[in-house]
Amino acid sequence: MPAASRSRCLQRILFPAAGDEDAAALYLRITRGTATWTRTSLDVAPGSTVSLSTYFAAFPAAYWQAHTRVASVAVTGEILGSGVVRVCAADETTGRRVLWSGVVSGNFTRDIPLEDGTWFWLELEAGDQPLELRDAQWCADEAPVDAACVCITTHNRGADCVGVLERLASDDRVLERIARVIVVDQGDQPLRDAPGFEAAAAALGDRLRVIPQGNLGGSGGFSRGMLESLGEDADHALLLDDDVLLEPESILRLLVFSSRARGELVVGAQMLSLVHRTSLHSMGEHVTRRGFWWGPVEPAMAPVDLAIATIESTPGLRRRYDVDFNGWWMCLVPLPLVRRIGASLPLFLKWDDAEYGLRAAENGAATVSLPGAALWHMPWTDKDDGLDWQAYYQLRNRVVAALIHSRTARGGGVLSSSFAQDVNHVLCLQYGSVAARRVALRDVLAGPGHLPRALPRRTADIRALMARAGQVVVPEAHLPDARGNRRSKPVQGRGAAARRLAAVFAHQLTRPRSTPDARVDASFTRAEGKWWNLGLVDSATVASATGSGAFVARRDRRTAVTLLRDGVLLRVRLWVRWPRLAREYRQAAPELSSPSAWNAQFAGEVPGTDTAIG
């Protein structure tokens, strides 16, 4: 383990690193005049005012009060020159209160009881002379700081993963608390061959360990990281995606928060958007028990642009939220918890993080999504994961999680709501998605033993199924032309939706028109590719999320009827067998997530599935 460390610092007040200038609104807000900065200092020009009521600079007092032993904090720093410093607070009902204000020169410290607000921050106002703030931080009584193994799963993303390693190595204070960086390389393009790897590896030194293995998905990669961490001298496994832009300070914030927690916690980072750097995409996630579907803990704040919405002006930012799980883009898992409940279920991807959060809670470890700890990640709303091979995992793993964790009768509506999604896919001419979901339900009915057997092979099977169904992205140069523009506006209101749906169903009952050429009826953007447009045409192209091409969809009545019929029959079988299957999956879960089961998987000792998918 890294050398034992004790610290008063809970959270450093830092400013944008080089290259992060487009995210400056997350660190500071210049309300008047001008200011410049380095990573640890802020220069406020004469006559200027800067507020630090920002995502990375303000202190989330409500979370510390609810989950840690800390009762009060102190904000400290050094002022070069002289100017007005204000210590401000907000709570759920009041956007801004000044707790203290004064002219400061030199070192300063102000103590604040946590009950004084849900957020605290500084404001700086320079007079006739410039004002410089240095080395500011939020502190408490000295206490030990935990250490972690950073566990990264990567698959043919060499440049992205090297970028993460470089950011990890860029902050010495972060490196002090990292026992090991474990990279599980599951691709066929070795990470070690990526440009820049050697330099990043040299910067990390003997902390870095790269483990090649076959592609077992996120659940297999992160489980390998968790279990390898058990043999290291560390307190936590920090699960970290490979395709993110990291704010290294967030690692320290998670570790310090967990170190001072009153009980065992899973502590996760929130997600900012890589597409729009100041947009907070996920404040936290929960699972609705009716229908068993995951979603944002506060839909009105998903997403929210933090360059516009401030702590003072936005009540939703001032509330504390309880969550069911944190995405594994960046999540700190206590190793004693891994020893008690195991690693992930062998789900490949989708729902592995949600299922683990629910399992942790059932074993006494709540999850906290900590504001001010975050990274930048591609939002899942900008992906085609419902239209490609991932559609299989979305449904299969949702049903498996419901079988294990739902306490409502037969999953509380998961079967009916998932069938509604099938209908939507059929109306959108996405027959490959429904075919993949049909395989998912058949696999669930096969019992929990199918999970480890399917892990190494199912992705290839579903990719092949999608290709046979023609549901693949076609490069733009090979797309068919469109005969015309058949766009219509999104429906608004129940009456309009009912009329459009009736028109769509009426069209679905008609025989598709035979055409003399390969042209399609319409060409839609990704946003336009919804049932109210696609359900009224016989063929169309729909742009992919990546912009690299489009899906080509053609209506087929026989295929649609067959898929919907099978969807009904499979769900009837699940409904009848639900109580028995729930018992089987709950009884099998501890063994499926155990180190022995995973070690057998890593060693290639689990036979592959032979379940047909046709």
Coordinates of C-alpha atoms in Angstrom, one line a residue:
M1 CA 0.0 0.0 0.0
P2 CA 1.2 3.6 -0.5
A3 CA 2.8 5.0 2.6
A4 CA 0.2 5.8 5.3
S5 CA -1.2 9.2 4.8
R6 CA -3.1 11.6 7.0
S7 CA -4.6 14.9 5.8
R8 CA -6.8 17.8 6.7
C9 CA -7.7 18.4 3.1
L10 CA -11.2 17.3 2.0
Q11 CA -11.2 19.1 -1.4
R12 CA -8.7 21.3 -3.1
I13 CA -10.0 24.4 -5.0
L14 CA -8.4 23.9 -8.4
F15 CA -8.8 25.7 -11.7
P16 CA -8.8 24.4 -15.3
A17 CA -5.8 22.4 -16.4
A18 CA -4.2 23.2 -19.8
G19 CA -6.6 22.0 -22.5
D20 CA -9.7 22.3 -20.2
E21 CA -10.4 25.9 -20.9
D22 CA -13.7 25.1 -22.6
A23 CA -14.8 23.7 -19.3
A24 CA -13.8 26.8 -17.2
A25 CA -17.4 27.5 -16.1
L26 CA -17.1 24.3 -14.0
Y27 CA -14.3 25.9 -12.0
L28 CA -15.0 29.6 -11.7
R29 CA -17.4 32.3 -12.8
I30 CA -16.1 35.8 -13.6
T31 CA -19.1 38.0 -12.8
R32 CA -17.2 41.3 -13.5
G33 CA -13.9 42.1 -15.2
T34 CA -11.2 39.6 -15.9
A35 CA -9.2 36.9 -14.2
T36 CA -6.4 34.4 -15.1
W37 CA -5.4 31.2 -13.4
T38 CA -3.0 28.4 -13.0
R39 CA -4.0 25.0 -11.7
T40 CA -3.7 26.1 -8.0
S41 CA -4.0 29.9 -8.2
L42 CA -6.4 32.6 -9.4
D43 CA -5.4 36.1 -10.3
V44 CA -8.4 38.6 -10.1
A45 CA -7.7 41.8 -12.0
P46 CA -8.4 45.2 -10.3
G47 CA -12.1 46.0 -10.2
S48 CA -13.1 42.4 -11.0
T49 CA -15.2 39.9 -9.1
V50 CA -15.1 36.1 -9.3
S51 CA -17.5 33.6 -7.8
L52 CA -16.5 30.0 -7.0
S53 CA -20.1 28.8 -6.8
T54 CA -19.2 26.2 -9.4
Y55 CA -19.3 22.5 -9.8
F56 CA -15.6 21.8 -9.0
A57 CA -14.9 24.7 -6.6
A58 CA -17.9 24.7 -4.3
F59 CA -18.2 22.3 -1.4
P60 CA -21.2 19.9 -1.3
A61 CA -21.9 20.2 2.4
A62 CA -25.2 18.2 2.4
Y63 CA -23.5 15.0 1.2
W64 CA -20.7 15.3 3.8
Q65 CA -23.2 15.9 6.6
A66 CA -25.4 13.0 5.5
H67 CA -22.7 10.3 5.1
T68 CA -19.5 11.2 6.9
R69 CA -18.2 11.9 10.4
V70 CA -17.3 15.5 9.5
A71 CA -19.3 18.1 11.5
S72 CA -17.7 21.3 10.3
V73 CA -15.3 22.4 7.6
A74 CA -12.8 25.2 7.2
V75 CA -11.9 27.0 4.0
T76 CA -8.3 28.1 3.9
G77 CA -6.0 29.8 1.5
E78 CA -3.6 32.7 0.9
I79 CA -4.4 36.1 -0.6
L80 CA -1.6 38.0 -2.2
G81 CA -2.4 41.6 -2.5
S82 CA -5.7 42.5 -0.8
G83 CA -9.4 42.3 -1.5
V84 CA -12.8 41.3 -0.3
V85 CA -13.4 37.6 0.4
R86 CA -16.9 36.3 1.0
V87 CA -17.9 32.9 2.3
C88 CA -21.3 32.0 0.9
A89 CA -23.8 29.3 1.4
A90 CA -27.0 27.9 -0.2
D91 CA -29.6 25.5 0.9
E92 CA -32.7 23.9 -0.8
T93 CA -34.8 27.0 -0.4
T94 CA -32.3 29.9 -0.4
G95 CA -30.0 30.4 -3.4
R96 CA -27.3 32.5 -1.7
R97 CA -26.4 33.7 1.8
V98 CA -23.2 35.5 2.9
L99 CA -21.9 33.7 6.0
W100 CA -18.8 36.0 6.4
S101 CA -17.3 38.9 4.4
G102 CA -14.1 40.8 5.0
V103 CA -11.0 42.4 3.5
V104 CA -8.2 39.8 3.5
S105 CA -4.5 39.9 2.9
G106 CA -2.2 36.9 3.7
N107 CA -3.4 33.6 5.0
F108 CA -7.0 33.1 6.0
T109 CA -9.2 30.4 7.6
R110 CA -12.9 30.4 8.2
D111 CA -14.8 27.6 10.0
I112 CA -18.3 26.6 8.9
P113 CA -20.6 24.1 10.6
L114 CA -22.1 21.8 8.0
E115 CA -25.6 22.5 9.0
D116 CA -25.2 26.1 7.7
G117 CA -26.1 25.0 4.1
T118 CA -26.1 22.4 1.4
W119 CA -23.3 24.1 -0.6
F120 CA -20.5 26.5 0.5
W121 CA -18.3 28.6 -1.8
L122 CA -16.0 31.7 -1.9
E123 CA -16.4 34.9 -3.8
L124 CA -13.5 37.2 -4.5
E125 CA -13.6 40.9 -5.2
A126 CA -10.5 42.9 -6.1
G127 CA -10.3 46.7 -5.4
D128 CA -7.7 49.0 -6.9
Q129 CA -5.1 46.3 -6.8
P130 CA -5.0 42.8 -8.2
L131 CA -5.9 39.9 -5.9
E132 CA -4.4 36.5 -6.1
L133 CA -5.8 33.4 -4.4
R134 CA -3.4 30.5 -3.8
D135 CA -3.6 27.0 -2.5
A136 CA -7.2 27.2 -1.3
Q137 CA -8.9 24.2 0.0
W138 CA -11.8 22.9 2.2
C139 CA -10.4 21.2 5.4
A140 CA -11.4 19.3 8.5
D141 CA -9.6 17.7 11.4
E142 CA -6.7 15.5 10.2
A143 CA -7.6 11.9 9.4
P144 CA -6.2 8.9 7.4
V145 CA -6.8 8.8 3.7
D146 CA -7.5 5.4 2.0
A147 CA -5.6 4.0 -1.0
A148 CA -7.0 2.4 -4.2
C149 CA -6.2 0.3 -7.1
V150 CA -7.4 1.9 -10.3
C151 CA -9.0 -0.7 -12.5
I152 CA -9.4 0.1 -16.2
T153 CA -11.0 -2.1 -18.8
T154 CA -10.1 -1.4 -22.4
H155 CA -10.9 -2.9 -25.8
N156 CA -9.1 -1.5 -28.8
R157 CA -9.1 2.1 -27.5
G158 CA -5.4 2.5 -27.3
A159 CA -5.3 6.3 -27.7
D160 CA -8.1 6.9 -25.3
C161 CA -6.7 4.6 -22.6
V162 CA -3.2 6.2 -22.9
G163 CA -4.8 9.5 -22.4
V164 CA -6.4 8.3 -19.1
L165 CA -3.0 6.9 -18.0
E166 CA -1.3 10.3 -18.8
R167 CA -3.9 12.1 -16.7
L168 CA -3.4 9.7 -13.8
A169 CA 0.3 10.4 -13.9
S170 CA -0.1 14.1 -14.1
D171 CA -1.0 14.7 -10.4
D172 CA 1.5 13.6 -7.7
R173 CA -1.0 14.0 -4.9
V174 CA -3.3 11.6 -6.7
L175 CA -0.5 9.1 -7.4
E176 CA 0.3 9.0 -3.7
R177 CA -3.0 7.3 -3.0
I178 CA -2.8 4.8 -5.9
A179 CA -1.5 1.4 -5.0
R180 CA -1.7 0.0 -8.5
V181 CA -3.1 0.8 -11.9
I182 CA -4.5 -2.4 -13.3
V183 CA -5.5 -2.3 -17.0
V184 CA -7.4 -5.3 -18.3
D185 CA -6.7 -5.3 -22.1
Q186 CA -9.5 -7.3 -23.8
G187 CA -8.9 -6.2 -27.4
D188 CA -7.0 -7.6 -30.3
Q189 CA -5.0 -4.4 -30.8
P190 CA -2.6 -4.6 -27.8
L191 CA -2.5 -1.5 -25.6
R192 CA 1.3 -1.8 -25.3
D193 CA 1.5 -1.0 -29.1
A194 CA -0.5 2.2 -28.8
P195 CA 1.4 5.5 -29.5
G196 CA 2.4 7.1 -26.2
F197 CA 2.0 4.0 -24.1
E198 CA 5.7 3.7 -23.3
A199 CA 5.9 7.2 -22.0
A200 CA 2.7 6.9 -19.9
A201 CA 3.9 3.6 -18.5
A202 CA 7.3 5.1 -17.6
A203 CA 5.5 7.9 -15.7
L204 CA 3.4 5.4 -13.7
G205 CA 6.4 3.2 -13.1
D206 CA 5.8 -0.1 -11.3
R207 CA 2.3 1.0 -10.3
L208 CA 1.1 -0.1 -13.8
R209 CA 0.1 -3.6 -14.6
V210 CA -1.4 -4.6 -17.9
I211 CA -3.3 -7.9 -18.0
P212 CA -4.3 -9.3 -21.5
Q213 CA -7.4 -11.5 -21.6
G214 CA -10.2 -12.4 -23.9
N215 CA -13.1 -10.1 -24.4
L216 CA -15.5 -10.7 -21.4
G217 CA -17.1 -7.3 -21.6
G218 CA -17.1 -4.6 -18.9
S219 CA -18.3 -7.1 -16.3
G220 CA -15.4 -9.4 -17.1
G221 CA -12.8 -6.7 -17.2
F222 CA -13.9 -4.9 -14.1
S223 CA -14.4 -8.2 -12.2
R224 CA -10.8 -9.1 -13.1
G225 CA -9.7 -5.7 -11.8
M226 CA -11.6 -6.1 -8.5
L227 CA -10.3 -9.6 -7.9
E228 CA -6.7 -8.7 -8.7
S229 CA -7.0 -5.7 -6.3
L230 CA -7.8 -8.1 -3.5
G231 CA -4.1 -9.2 -3.7
E232 CA -2.8 -5.6 -3.4
D233 CA -2.3 -3.5 -0.4
A234 CA -5.2 -1.2 -1.0
D235 CA -8.6 -0.3 0.5
H236 CA -10.7 0.1 -2.7
A237 CA -11.0 -0.8 -6.3
L238 CA -11.6 2.3 -8.4
L239 CA -13.4 1.2 -11.6
L240 CA -12.6 3.5 -14.5
D241 CA -13.7 3.5 -18.1
D242 CA -11.0 3.8 -20.8
D243 CA -12.7 6.3 -23.1
V244 CA -13.1 9.2 -20.6
L245 CA -11.4 12.5 -20.0
L246 CA -10.3 12.5 -16.4
E247 CA -10.3 15.2 -13.8
P248 CA -7.6 13.6 -11.5
E249 CA -8.7 15.6 -8.4
S250 CA -12.0 13.6 -8.5
I251 CA -10.1 10.4 -7.5
L252 CA -8.8 12.1 -4.3
R253 CA -12.3 13.5 -3.5
L254 CA -13.8 10.0 -3.7
L255 CA -11.1 8.5 -1.5
V256 CA -11.2 11.2 1.1
F257 CA -15.0 11.1 1.2
S258 CA -14.9 7.3 1.6
S259 CA -12.2 7.5 4.3
R260 CA -14.4 9.7 6.5
A261 CA -17.7 7.8 5.9
R262 CA -19.7 6.7 8.9
G263 CA -20.3 3.3 7.3
E264 CA -19.3 1.3 4.2
L265 CA -20.1 3.2 1.0
V266 CA -19.8 2.7 -2.7
V267 CA -18.8 6.2 -3.9
G268 CA -19.1 7.2 -7.5
A269 CA -18.3 10.1 -9.7
Q270 CA -20.9 12.0 -11.7
M271 CA -20.8 12.2 -15.5
L272 CA -20.1 15.3 -17.6
S273 CA -20.6 15.2 -21.3
L274 CA -17.6 14.9 -23.7
V275 CA -19.7 16.5 -26.4
H276 CA -20.6 19.6 -24.4
R277 CA -18.0 20.0 -21.7
T278 CA -20.1 22.1 -19.2
S279 CA -23.1 19.7 -19.4
L280 CA -23.8 17.5 -16.4
H281 CA -25.3 14.4 -17.9
S282 CA -25.8 12.2 -14.8
M283 CA -26.2 13.4 -11.2
G284 CA -27.0 9.8 -10.2
E285 CA -29.1 6.8 -11.2
H286 CA -31.9 4.9 -9.7
V287 CA -34.0 1.8 -10.6
T288 CA -37.7 2.2 -10.8
R289 CA -39.3 -0.7 -9.0
R290 CA -42.4 -0.6 -11.2
G291 CA -41.1 -1.8 -14.6
F292 CA -37.6 -2.2 -13.3
W293 CA -35.8 0.3 -15.5
W294 CA -32.9 2.5 -14.7
G295 CA -32.9 6.3 -15.2
P296 CA -31.8 9.6 -13.8
V297 CA -32.5 10.3 -10.1
E298 CA -33.8 13.7 -11.1
P299 CA -35.1 13.7 -14.7
A300 CA -35.4 17.5 -14.8
M301 CA -31.6 17.8 -14.3
A302 CA -30.6 15.2 -16.9
P303 CA -28.8 16.9 -18.5
V304 CA -28.2 20.4 -17.2
D305 CA -25.7 23.0 -18.6
L306 CA -23.7 24.2 -15.6
A307 CA -22.5 27.2 -17.6
I308 CA -26.1 28.5 -17.4
A309 CA -27.6 26.8 -14.4
T310 CA -25.8 27.9 -11.2
I311 CA -26.1 26.7 -7.6
E312 CA -27.7 30.0 -6.7
S313 CA -30.3 29.9 -9.5
T314 CA -31.1 26.2 -9.6
P315 CA -32.9 24.5 -6.7
G316 CA -32.3 21.1 -8.3
L317 CA -28.5 21.5 -7.9
R318 CA -28.9 22.4 -4.3
R319 CA -30.7 19.2 -3.2
R320 CA -29.1 16.0 -2.0
Y321 CA -30.1 12.9 -3.9
D322 CA -30.1 9.3 -2.8
V323 CA -29.2 6.8 -5.6
D324 CA -29.4 3.1 -6.2
F325 CA -26.1 2.8 -8.1
N326 CA -23.4 4.7 -9.8
G327 CA -22.2 4.0 -13.4
W328 CA -18.9 2.3 -13.6
W329 CA -17.4 5.1 -15.7
M330 CA -15.8 5.9 -12.3
C331 CA -16.8 4.2 -9.1
L332 CA -15.0 3.5 -5.9
V333 CA -15.8 0.0 -4.5
P334 CA -14.5 -1.0 -1.0
L335 CA -12.5 -4.2 -1.2
P336 CA -14.1 -5.6 2.0
L337 CA -17.4 -5.4 0.2
V338 CA -15.9 -7.4 -2.8
R339 CA -14.7 -10.0 -0.3
R340 CA -18.2 -10.3 1.1
I341 CA -20.5 -10.2 -2.0
G342 CA -18.1 -10.9 -4.9
A343 CA -17.5 -9.1 -8.1
S344 CA -20.0 -8.5 -11.0
L345 CA -22.4 -11.0 -12.4
P346 CA -21.2 -12.3 -15.8
L347 CA -23.4 -10.0 -17.7
F348 CA -20.9 -8.8 -20.3
L349 CA -22.2 -5.2 -20.3
K350 CA -25.4 -3.3 -19.4
W351 CA -26.9 -3.5 -15.9
D352 CA -23.7 -4.9 -14.3
D353 CA -23.2 -1.6 -12.4
A354 CA -26.9 -1.3 -11.5
E355 CA -27.2 -4.9 -10.3
Y356 CA -24.0 -4.5 -8.2
G357 CA -25.4 -1.3 -6.6
L358 CA -28.6 -3.1 -5.6
R359 CA -26.7 -6.1 -4.3
A360 CA -24.4 -3.8 -2.3
A361 CA -27.4 -2.0 -0.7
E362 CA -28.9 -5.4 0.2
N363 CA -25.6 -6.1 2.0
G364 CA -25.5 -2.8 4.0
A365 CA -23.4 -0.6 1.6
A366 CA -25.3 2.4 0.2
T367 CA -24.1 4.2 -3.0
V368 CA -23.3 7.9 -3.1
S369 CA -22.9 9.9 -6.4
L370 CA -20.7 12.7 -5.1
P371 CA -21.0 16.2 -6.7
G372 CA -17.7 17.8 -7.5
A373 CA -16.2 14.4 -8.4
A374 CA -16.7 13.8 -12.1
L375 CA -15.2 13.0 -15.5
W376 CA -16.1 13.6 -19.1
H377 CA -17.7 10.7 -21.0
M378 CA -19.7 10.2 -24.2
P379 CA -23.4 10.3 -23.2
W380 CA -25.2 7.0 -23.8
T381 CA -27.9 9.1 -25.5
D382 CA -25.4 9.7 -28.3
K383 CA -25.0 5.9 -28.9
D384 CA -26.9 3.3 -30.9
D385 CA -27.0 0.7 -28.2
G386 CA -30.7 -0.1 -28.7
L387 CA -30.1 -0.6 -32.4
D388 CA -27.0 -2.8 -32.4
W389 CA -25.9 -6.0 -30.6
Q390 CA -26.2 -4.3 -27.3
A391 CA -30.0 -4.6 -27.5
Y392 CA -29.6 -8.2 -26.4
Y393 CA -27.8 -7.2 -23.2
Q394 CA -30.2 -4.4 -22.4
L395 CA -33.2 -6.7 -22.2
R396 CA -31.5 -9.9 -20.9
N397 CA -29.7 -8.2 -18.1
R398 CA -32.6 -6.1 -17.1
V399 CA -34.8 -9.2 -16.7
V400 CA -32.0 -11.0 -14.8
A401 CA -31.6 -8.1 -12.4
A402 CA -35.4 -8.0 -11.9
L403 CA -35.5 -11.7 -11.2
I404 CA -32.8 -11.3 -8.5
H405 CA -33.8 -8.0 -6.9
S406 CA -37.4 -7.2 -7.7
R407 CA -39.7 -7.7 -4.7
T408 CA -42.9 -7.0 -6.7
A409 CA -45.0 -9.7 -8.3
R410 CA -43.3 -11.0 -11.5
G411 CA -41.0 -8.0 -11.8
G412 CA -43.6 -5.3 -11.4
G413 CA -44.4 -4.7 -15.0
V414 CA -41.0 -5.5 -16.6
L415 CA -42.5 -7.9 -19.0
S416 CA -45.3 -5.6 -20.3
S417 CA -43.0 -2.5 -20.5
S418 CA -40.3 -4.4 -22.3
F419 CA -42.9 -5.7 -24.8
A420 CA -44.0 -2.1 -25.4
Q421 CA -40.3 -1.5 -26.4
D422 CA -40.5 -4.4 -28.8
V423 CA -43.6 -2.9 -30.4
N424 CA -41.7 0.4 -30.8
H425 CA -38.8 -1.3 -32.5
V426 CA -41.2 -3.1 -34.9
L427 CA -42.9 0.2 -35.8
C428 CA -39.5 1.7 -36.4
L429 CA -38.7 -1.3 -38.7
Q430 CA -35.8 -2.3 -36.4
Y431 CA -36.4 -6.1 -36.7
G432 CA -32.8 -7.0 -35.8
S433 CA -33.3 -5.4 -32.3
V434 CA -36.4 -7.4 -31.7
A435 CA -34.7 -10.6 -32.9
A436 CA -31.8 -10.0 -30.5
R437 CA -34.3 -9.4 -27.7
R438 CA -36.0 -12.6 -28.5
V439 CA -32.8 -14.4 -28.0
A440 CA -32.4 -12.6 -24.7
L441 CA -35.7 -13.9 -23.4
R442 CA -34.9 -17.5 -24.5
D443 CA -31.6 -17.3 -22.7
V444 CA -33.2 -16.0 -19.5
L445 CA -35.6 -19.0 -19.6
A446 CA -32.7 -21.3 -19.9
G447 CA -31.8 -20.5 -16.3
P448 CA -28.8 -18.8 -14.6
G449 CA -26.3 -21.4 -15.9
H450 CA -26.4 -19.8 -19.3
L451 CA -24.7 -16.6 -18.0
P452 CA -21.1 -17.9 -17.7
R453 CA -21.5 -20.1 -20.8
A454 CA -22.8 -17.2 -23.0
L455 CA -20.2 -14.7 -21.8
P456 CA -17.4 -15.3 -24.3
R457 CA -19.6 -16.0 -27.3
R458 CA -23.0 -14.3 -27.3
T459 CA -21.7 -10.9 -28.6
A460 CA -20.4 -12.6 -31.8
D461 CA -23.7 -14.5 -32.1
I462 CA -25.8 -11.4 -31.9
R463 CA -23.6 -9.4 -34.2
A464 CA -24.1 -12.2 -36.8
L465 CA -27.8 -12.2 -36.2
M466 CA -27.9 -8.4 -36.7
A467 CA -26.0 -8.8 -40.0
R468 CA -28.5 -11.4 -41.2
A469 CA -31.3 -9.0 -40.3
G470 CA -29.6 -6.2 -42.3
Q471 CA -29.5 -4.0 -39.2
V472 CA -26.0 -2.7 -39.6
V473 CA -24.5 0.7 -40.3
V474 CA -24.0 1.2 -44.0
P475 CA -21.3 3.7 -45.0
E476 CA -22.6 6.9 -46.5
A477 CA -21.1 6.1 -49.9
H478 CA -23.2 3.0 -50.2
L479 CA -26.5 4.3 -48.9
P480 CA -29.6 4.2 -51.3
D481 CA -31.1 7.4 -52.4
A482 CA -34.4 8.6 -51.0
R483 CA -37.5 9.2 -53.2
G484 CA -38.7 12.2 -51.2
N485 CA -39.1 13.9 -47.9
R486 CA -41.6 12.1 -45.7
R487 CA -40.8 13.9 -42.4
S488 CA -43.5 14.8 -40.0
K489 CA -43.3 16.8 -36.8
P490 CA -43.1 14.9 -33.4
V491 CA -46.6 14.4 -32.0
Q492 CA -47.6 16.6 -29.1
G493 CA -50.5 15.8 -26.8
R494 CA -52.4 12.5 -26.2
G495 CA -55.0 13.2 -28.9
A496 CA -52.4 13.8 -31.6
A497 CA -50.4 10.8 -30.4
A498 CA -53.5 8.6 -30.6
R499 CA -54.3 9.7 -34.1
R500 CA -50.8 9.3 -35.3
L501 CA -50.6 5.8 -33.7
A502 CA -53.8 4.8 -35.4
A503 CA -52.4 5.9 -38.8
V504 CA -49.1 4.0 -38.1
F505 CA -51.0 0.8 -37.2
A506 CA -53.2 1.2 -40.3
H507 CA -50.1 1.5 -42.5
Q508 CA -48.4 -1.5 -40.8
L509 CA -51.4 -3.7 -41.9
T510 CA -51.0 -2.8 -45.6
R511 CA -48.8 -4.7 -48.0
P512 CA -45.4 -3.0 -48.5
R513 CA -45.3 -1.5 -52.0
S514 CA -43.0 -3.2 -54.5
T515 CA -40.5 -0.9 -56.0
P516 CA -38.5 -1.1 -59.3
D517 CA -35.3 0.1 -57.7
A518 CA -33.3 0.1 -54.5
R519 CA -34.3 3.6 -53.5
V520 CA -36.0 4.2 -50.1
D521 CA -39.1 6.3 -49.3
A522 CA -37.3 8.7 -47.0
S523 CA -34.0 9.6 -45.3
F524 CA -34.2 10.6 -41.6
T525 CA -31.7 12.0 -39.1
R526 CA -31.2 10.1 -35.9
A527 CA -33.6 12.5 -34.1
E528 CA -36.3 12.0 -36.7
G529 CA -36.0 8.2 -36.8
K530 CA -39.0 7.6 -34.4
W531 CA -42.1 5.5 -34.7
W532 CA -44.2 8.5 -35.9
N533 CA -42.0 8.8 -38.9
L534 CA -40.7 5.3 -39.6
G535 CA -44.1 3.8 -39.0
L536 CA -45.6 5.5 -42.0
V537 CA -43.0 4.5 -44.6
D538 CA -42.0 1.2 -46.2
S539 CA -38.3 1.9 -46.3
A540 CA -35.9 4.5 -45.0
T541 CA -32.4 5.3 -44.0
V542 CA -31.8 6.5 -40.4
A543 CA -28.5 8.2 -39.5
S544 CA -26.3 6.5 -37.0
A545 CA -25.2 8.2 -33.7
T546 CA -21.6 8.3 -34.8
G547 CA -22.4 10.0 -38.1
S548 CA -20.3 7.3 -40.0
G549 CA -23.3 6.1 -42.0
A550 CA -26.9 5.0 -41.5
F551 CA -29.2 2.1 -40.9
V552 CA -31.3 1.0 -43.9
A553 CA -34.8 -0.1 -42.8
R554 CA -37.4 -1.9 -44.9
R555 CA -40.8 -3.0 -43.8
D556 CA -41.7 -6.7 -43.7
R557 CA -45.1 -7.7 -42.4
R558 CA -44.4 -11.4 -42.0
T559 CA -41.2 -10.7 -40.0
A560 CA -43.0 -8.1 -37.8
V561 CA -45.9 -10.5 -37.0
T562 CA -43.5 -13.4 -36.2
L563 CA -41.4 -11.3 -33.9
L564 CA -44.4 -9.9 -32.0
R565 CA -46.0 -13.3 -31.7
D566 CA -42.8 -14.8 -30.3
G567 CA -42.4 -11.8 -27.9
V568 CA -45.8 -12.5 -26.5
L569 CA -45.3 -16.2 -26.2
L570 CA -41.9 -15.9 -24.5
R571 CA -43.2 -13.4 -22.0
V572 CA -46.2 -15.6 -21.2
R573 CA -43.7 -18.4 -20.4
L574 CA -41.6 -16.0 -18.3
W575 CA -44.7 -14.8 -16.4
V576 CA -45.7 -18.4 -15.6
R577 CA -42.2 -19.5 -14.6
W578 CA -41.2 -16.2 -12.8
P579 CA -41.4 -17.4 -9.2
R580 CA -39.3 -20.5 -9.9
L581 CA -36.8 -18.6 -12.1
A582 CA -36.4 -15.9 -9.5
R583 CA -35.5 -18.5 -6.9
E584 CA -33.0 -20.1 -9.2
Y585 CA -31.3 -16.8 -10.2
R586 CA -31.1 -15.6 -6.6
Q587 CA -29.6 -18.8 -5.4
A588 CA -27.1 -18.9 -8.2
A589 CA -26.0 -15.2 -7.9
P590 CA -23.5 -15.6 -5.1
E591 CA -21.6 -18.4 -6.9
L592 CA -21.8 -16.7 -10.3
S593 CA -20.1 -13.5 -8.9
S594 CA -17.6 -15.4 -6.8
P595 CA -13.8 -15.3 -7.3
S596 CA -13.8 -19.1 -8.0
A597 CA -16.3 -18.7 -10.8
W598 CA -14.6 -15.8 -12.3
N599 CA -11.1 -17.4 -12.1
A600 CA -12.5 -20.4 -14.0
Q601 CA -13.8 -17.9 -16.6
F602 CA -10.4 -16.2 -16.9
A603 CA -8.7 -19.6 -17.2
G604 CA -11.0 -20.6 -20.1
E605 CA -12.5 -23.5 -18.1
V606 CA -16.2 -22.6 -18.7
P607 CA -17.7 -24.3 -21.8
G608 CA -19.3 -22.1 -24.3
T609 CA -23.1 -21.9 -24.9
D610 CA -24.7 -24.1 -27.5
T611 CA -28.1 -22.5 -27.3
A612 CA -29.4 -21.8 -30.8
I613 CA -30.3 -18.2 -31.7
G614 CA -32.1 -18.6 -34.9

